[in-house]
PDB file of C-alpha atoms in Angstrom:
ATOM      1  CA  MET A   9    -116.388   2.088  62.479  1.00  0.00           C
ATOM      2  CA  LYS A  10    -117.455  -1.420  61.997  1.00  0.00           C
ATOM      3  CA  GLU A  11    -116.906  -4.056  64.616  1.00  0.00           C
ATOM      4  CA  LEU A  12    -114.259  -6.685  63.616  1.00  0.00           C
ATOM      5  CA  LYS A  13    -114.932 -10.290  64.990  1.00  0.00           C
ATOM      6  CA  ASN A  14    -112.933 -12.415  62.553  1.00  0.00           C
ATOM      7  CA  ILE A  15    -109.520 -11.109  60.797  1.00  0.00           C
ATOM      8  CA  LEU A  16    -108.197 -13.266  58.014  1.00  0.00           C
ATOM      9  CA  VAL A  17    -104.555 -12.883  57.355  1.00  0.00           C
ATOM     10  CA  ALA A  18    -103.366 -14.499  54.163  1.00  0.00           C
ATOM     11  CA  VAL A  19     -99.702 -15.054  54.015  1.00  0.00           C
ATOM     12  CA  ASP A  20     -97.157 -16.811  52.234  1.00  0.00           C
ATOM     13  CA  PHE A  21     -93.628 -17.839  53.668  1.00  0.00           C
ATOM     14  CA  ASN A  22     -91.604 -14.758  53.410  1.00  0.00           C
ATOM     15  CA  ASP A  23     -90.170 -12.237  55.989  1.00  0.00           C
ATOM     16  CA  ALA A  24     -93.137 -10.061  56.096  1.00  0.00           C
ATOM     17  CA  VAL A  25     -95.358 -12.488  58.062  1.00  0.00           C
ATOM     18  CA  GLY A  26     -94.394 -10.869  61.417  1.00  0.00           C
ATOM     19  CA  GLU A  27     -95.174  -7.342  59.962  1.00  0.00           C
ATOM     20  CA  LEU A  28     -98.587  -8.619  58.645  1.00  0.00           C
ATOM     21  CA  LEU A  29     -99.589 -10.369  61.867  1.00  0.00           C
ATOM     22  CA  GLY A  30     -98.372  -7.186  63.908  1.00  0.00           C
ATOM     23  CA  TYR A  31    -101.110  -5.273  62.207  1.00  0.00           C
ATOM     24  CA  ALA A  32    -103.703  -8.146  62.725  1.00  0.00           C
ATOM     25  CA  GLU A  33    -102.775  -8.310  66.640  1.00  0.00           C
ATOM     26  CA  GLY A  34    -103.084  -4.521  66.875  1.00  0.00           C
ATOM     27  CA  LEU A  35    -106.556  -4.764  65.472  1.00  0.00           C
ATOM     28  CA  ALA A  36    -107.505  -7.918  67.282  1.00  0.00           C
ATOM     29  CA  GLU A  37    -106.591  -6.472  70.615  1.00  0.00           C
ATOM     30  CA  LYS A  38    -108.657  -3.292  69.869  1.00  0.00           C
ATOM     31  CA  PHE A  39    -111.873  -5.150  68.745  1.00  0.00           C
ATOM     32  CA  GLY A  40    -111.411  -8.516  70.630  1.00  0.00           C
ATOM     33  CA  ALA A  41    -111.277 -10.130  67.267  1.00  0.00           C
ATOM     34  CA  LYS A  42    -110.047 -13.765  66.318  1.00  0.00           C
ATOM     35  CA  VAL A  43    -107.245 -13.870  63.931  1.00  0.00           C
ATOM     36  CA  TRP A  44    -107.174 -16.670  61.280  1.00  0.00           C
ATOM     37  CA  VAL A  45    -103.659 -17.016  59.498  1.00  0.00           C
ATOM     38  CA  LEU A  46    -103.981 -18.556  56.223  1.00  0.00           C
ATOM     39  CA  HIS A  47    -101.640 -20.060  53.704  1.00  0.00           C
ATOM     40  CA  VAL A  48    -102.723 -21.396  50.341  1.00  0.00           C
ATOM     41  CA  ALA A  49    -100.251 -24.186  48.969  1.00  0.00           C
ATOM     42  CA  GLU A  50    -100.590 -24.364  45.447  1.00  0.00           C
ATOM     43  CA  PRO A  51    -102.384 -27.459  44.094  1.00  0.00           C
ATOM     44  CA  ASP A  52     -99.791 -30.049  42.565  1.00  0.00           C
ATOM     45  CA  PRO A  53    -100.263 -29.961  38.893  1.00  0.00           C
ATOM     46  CA  ASP A  54     -98.910 -33.577  38.253  1.00  0.00           C
ATOM     47  CA  PHE A  55    -102.079 -35.192  40.219  1.00  0.00           C
ATOM     48  CA  VAL A  56    -104.739 -32.554  38.965  1.00  0.00           C
ATOM     49  CA  GLY A  57    -107.219 -34.713  36.907  1.00  0.00           C
ATOM     50  CA  TYR A  58    -105.259 -37.906  37.348  1.00  0.00           C
ATOM     51  CA  GLU A  59    -104.753 -40.814  39.678  1.00  0.00           C
ATOM     52  CA  PRO A  60    -103.346 -39.835  42.968  1.00  0.00           C
ATOM     53  CA  GLY A  61     -99.939 -41.452  42.304  1.00  0.00           C
ATOM     54  CA  PRO A  62     -97.665 -43.653  44.123  1.00  0.00           C
ATOM     55  CA  GLN A  63     -97.872 -44.008  48.033  1.00  0.00           C
ATOM     56  CA  TYR A  64     -94.382 -42.664  48.554  1.00  0.00           C
ATOM     57  CA  ILE A  65     -95.201 -39.295  46.713  1.00  0.00           C
ATOM     58  CA  ARG A  66     -98.334 -38.851  48.532  1.00  0.00           C
ATOM     59  CA  ASP A  67     -96.676 -39.426  51.764  1.00  0.00           C
ATOM     60  CA  PHE A  68     -94.044 -36.772  50.972  1.00  0.00           C
ATOM     61  CA  LYS A  69     -96.674 -34.178  49.992  1.00  0.00           C
ATOM     62  CA  ALA A  70     -98.548 -35.076  53.275  1.00  0.00           C
ATOM     63  CA  GLU A  71     -95.316 -34.521  55.256  1.00  0.00           C
ATOM     64  CA  GLU A  72     -94.589 -31.259  53.224  1.00  0.00           C
ATOM     65  CA  PHE A  73     -98.127 -29.837  54.293  1.00  0.00           C
ATOM     66  CA  ARG A  74     -97.745 -30.983  58.094  1.00  0.00           C
ATOM     67  CA  GLU A  75     -94.387 -28.888  58.065  1.00  0.00           C
ATOM     68  CA  GLU A  76     -96.179 -25.846  56.408  1.00  0.00           C
ATOM     69  CA  HIS A  77     -98.834 -26.261  58.862  1.00  0.00           C
ATOM     70  CA  ARG A  78     -96.388 -26.393  61.718  1.00  0.00           C
ATOM     71  CA  ASN A  79     -94.635 -23.236  60.501  1.00  0.00           C
ATOM     72  CA  LEU A  80     -98.051 -21.445  60.388  1.00  0.00           C
ATOM     73  CA  GLN A  81     -98.830 -22.564  63.841  1.00  0.00           C
ATOM     74  CA  MET A  82     -95.373 -21.086  64.932  1.00  0.00           C
ATOM     75  CA  TYR A  83     -96.019 -17.783  63.149  1.00  0.00           C
ATOM     76  CA  CYS A  84     -99.039 -17.697  65.291  1.00  0.00           C
ATOM     77  CA  ASP A  85     -97.516 -18.411  68.617  1.00  0.00           C
ATOM     78  CA  THR A  86     -94.460 -16.155  67.828  1.00  0.00           C
ATOM     79  CA  PHE A  87     -96.141 -13.186  66.443  1.00  0.00           C
ATOM     80  CA  LEU A  88     -99.618 -13.063  68.112  1.00  0.00           C
ATOM     81  CA  SER A  89    -100.158 -12.515  71.728  1.00  0.00           C
ATOM     82  CA  ASP A  90    -101.495 -15.314  74.001  1.00  0.00           C
ATOM     83  CA  SER A  91    -104.435 -13.103  74.658  1.00  0.00           C
ATOM     84  CA  ILE A  92    -105.691 -13.218  71.188  1.00  0.00           C
ATOM     85  CA  GLU A  93    -107.739 -16.003  70.022  1.00  0.00           C
ATOM     86  CA  LYS A  94    -106.030 -17.370  66.819  1.00  0.00           C
ATOM     87  CA  GLU A  95    -105.907 -20.298  64.374  1.00  0.00           C
ATOM     88  CA  ALA A  96    -103.472 -21.378  61.698  1.00  0.00           C
ATOM     89  CA  LEU A  97    -105.172 -22.707  58.426  1.00  0.00           C
ATOM     90  CA  LEU A  98    -103.269 -24.460  55.548  1.00  0.00           C
ATOM     91  CA  ILE A  99    -105.374 -25.378  52.342  1.00  0.00           C
ATOM     92  CA  GLN A 100    -104.516 -26.178  49.017  1.00  0.00           C
ATOM     93  CA  GLY A 101    -105.973 -24.595  45.748  1.00  0.00           C
ATOM     94  CA  SER A 102    -105.947 -21.698  43.539  1.00  0.00           C
ATOM     95  CA  THR A 103    -104.732 -18.708  45.662  1.00  0.00           C
ATOM     96  CA  VAL A 104    -107.417 -15.960  45.225  1.00  0.00           C
ATOM     97  CA  GLU A 105    -110.284 -18.297  44.878  1.00  0.00           C
ATOM     98  CA  ALA A 106    -109.179 -20.052  48.160  1.00  0.00           C
ATOM     99  CA  VAL A 107    -108.610 -16.913  49.910  1.00  0.00           C
ATOM    100  CA  LEU A 108    -112.120 -15.659  48.900  1.00  0.00           C
ATOM    101  CA  GLU A 109    -113.839 -18.613  49.980  1.00  0.00           C
ATOM    102  CA  GLU A 110    -112.191 -18.937  53.196  1.00  0.00           C
ATOM    103  CA  ALA A 111    -113.107 -15.297  53.938  1.00  0.00           C
ATOM    104  CA  ARG A 112    -116.541 -16.056  53.173  1.00  0.00           C
ATOM    105  CA  LYS A 113    -116.676 -19.332  55.340  1.00  0.00           C
ATOM    106  CA  LEU A 114    -115.113 -17.737  58.252  1.00  0.00           C
ATOM    107  CA  LYS A 115    -117.219 -14.659  58.006  1.00  0.00           C
ATOM    108  CA  SER A 116    -114.206 -12.545  58.016  1.00  0.00           C
ATOM    109  CA  ASP A 117    -114.596  -8.779  58.569  1.00  0.00           C
ATOM    110  CA  LEU A 118    -111.277  -7.734  57.344  1.00  0.00           C
ATOM    111  CA  LEU A 119    -108.498  -9.460  55.049  1.00  0.00           C
ATOM    112  CA  ILE A 120    -105.031  -8.705  55.564  1.00  0.00           C
ATOM    113  CA  THR A 121    -102.331  -9.372  53.012  1.00  0.00           C
ATOM    114  CA  GLY A 122     -98.959  -8.193  51.787  1.00  0.00           C
ATOM    115  CA  THR A 123     -98.127  -6.834  48.492  1.00  0.00           C
ATOM    116  CA  HIS A 124     -94.879  -6.973  46.857  1.00  0.00           C
ATOM    117  CA  LYS A 125     -93.330  -3.883  45.161  1.00  0.00           C
ATOM    118  CA  HIS A 126     -92.446  -4.860  41.561  1.00  0.00           C
ATOM    119  CA  SER A 127     -91.552  -2.906  38.617  1.00  0.00           C
ATOM    120  CA  PHE A 128     -93.975  -1.266  36.072  1.00  0.00           C
ATOM    121  CA  LEU A 129     -93.144  -3.707  33.405  1.00  0.00           C
ATOM    122  CA  HIS A 130     -93.584  -6.837  35.985  1.00  0.00           C
ATOM    123  CA  ASN A 131     -97.044  -5.244  36.791  1.00  0.00           C
ATOM    124  CA  LEU A 132     -98.050  -4.639  33.351  1.00  0.00           C
ATOM    125  CA  LEU A 133     -97.197  -8.263  32.244  1.00  0.00           C
ATOM    126  CA  ARG A 134     -98.488 -10.015  35.533  1.00  0.00           C
ATOM    127  CA  GLU A 135    -101.394  -9.110  37.920  1.00  0.00           C
ATOM    128  CA  SER A 136    -100.408  -9.562  41.466  1.00  0.00           C
ATOM    129  CA  VAL A 137    -102.539 -11.803  44.099  1.00  0.00           C
ATOM    130  CA  SER A 138    -103.127  -8.540  45.906  1.00  0.00           C
ATOM    131  CA  LEU A 139    -104.496  -6.780  43.172  1.00  0.00           C
ATOM    132  CA  LYS A 140    -106.712  -9.737  41.879  1.00  0.00           C
ATOM    133  CA  LEU A 141    -108.072  -9.970  45.710  1.00  0.00           C
ATOM    134  CA  LEU A 142    -108.824  -6.212  45.397  1.00  0.00           C
ATOM    135  CA  LYS A 143    -110.898  -6.617  42.425  1.00  0.00           C
ATOM    136  CA  LYS A 144    -113.007  -9.489  43.798  1.00  0.00           C
ATOM    137  CA  VAL A 145    -113.173  -9.206  47.695  1.00  0.00           C
ATOM    138  CA  ASN A 146    -116.396  -7.897  49.178  1.00  0.00           C
ATOM    139  CA  ILE A 147    -114.866  -7.118  52.555  1.00  0.00           C
ATOM    140  CA  PRO A 148    -112.408  -4.474  53.386  1.00  0.00           C
ATOM    141  CA  LEU A 149    -108.797  -5.313  52.245  1.00  0.00           C
ATOM    142  CA  LEU A 150    -105.778  -4.065  54.222  1.00  0.00           C
ATOM    143  CA  THR A 151    -102.607  -4.577  51.970  1.00  0.00           C
ATOM    144  CA  ILE A 152     -99.220  -3.961  53.658  1.00  0.00           C
ATOM    145  CA  PRO A 153     -96.240  -3.157  51.084  1.00  0.00           C
ATOM    146  CA  ILE A 154     -93.521  -5.825  51.506  1.00  0.00           C
ATOM    147  CA  ASP A 155     -90.077  -4.488  51.535  1.00  0.00           C
ATOM    148  CA  GLU A 156     -87.966  -6.915  49.821  1.00  0.00           C
ATOM    149  CA  ASP A 157     -84.492  -5.313  50.139  1.00  0.00           C
TER     150      ASP A 157
END
C-alpha cells in the first residue's frame, strides 16, 4: 500500500463532518499523515466580474468567511486527535475545480469526501460533486455515504 503523507478532507457544513474526519483520523494515525480539512465557499455571483461593491457588504462577507473558518478549525479540534497534524482551509471558488487545485497544491495522497444519497431522478438530472470529483481526480478518492435521515 502506498504511504499517505497528506490527506485532504473536503467538507460542507453538515452533520457528516465528524464521520468524515473519523475516517481521516484513523488513516492519519496509521500512516502519520497530516489532515487538511477544506471547505470551498461558493463565489458570490453579485461580484463576479464587477467592482467589489460597498464596503459594508465586503465587511459582512469577510466576517462570514471568518466565521466559517472558525467553524472549520473547531471541527479539526473536536474530531481530530491532538496527536494528528491538521489544518483547516477555507477557499472561495467553484467547488470541484477548487478541491482539485488544493489537492494538487498540497500534494495530497488521498481525498476524502461525503456523498449524498439522492433519488434516481435527482442523479439523472444533476451530477453530484462527488461524481464530478471521481471523474477528474488523479489521486485515490474515498467517498463516505452521508445518511440524511
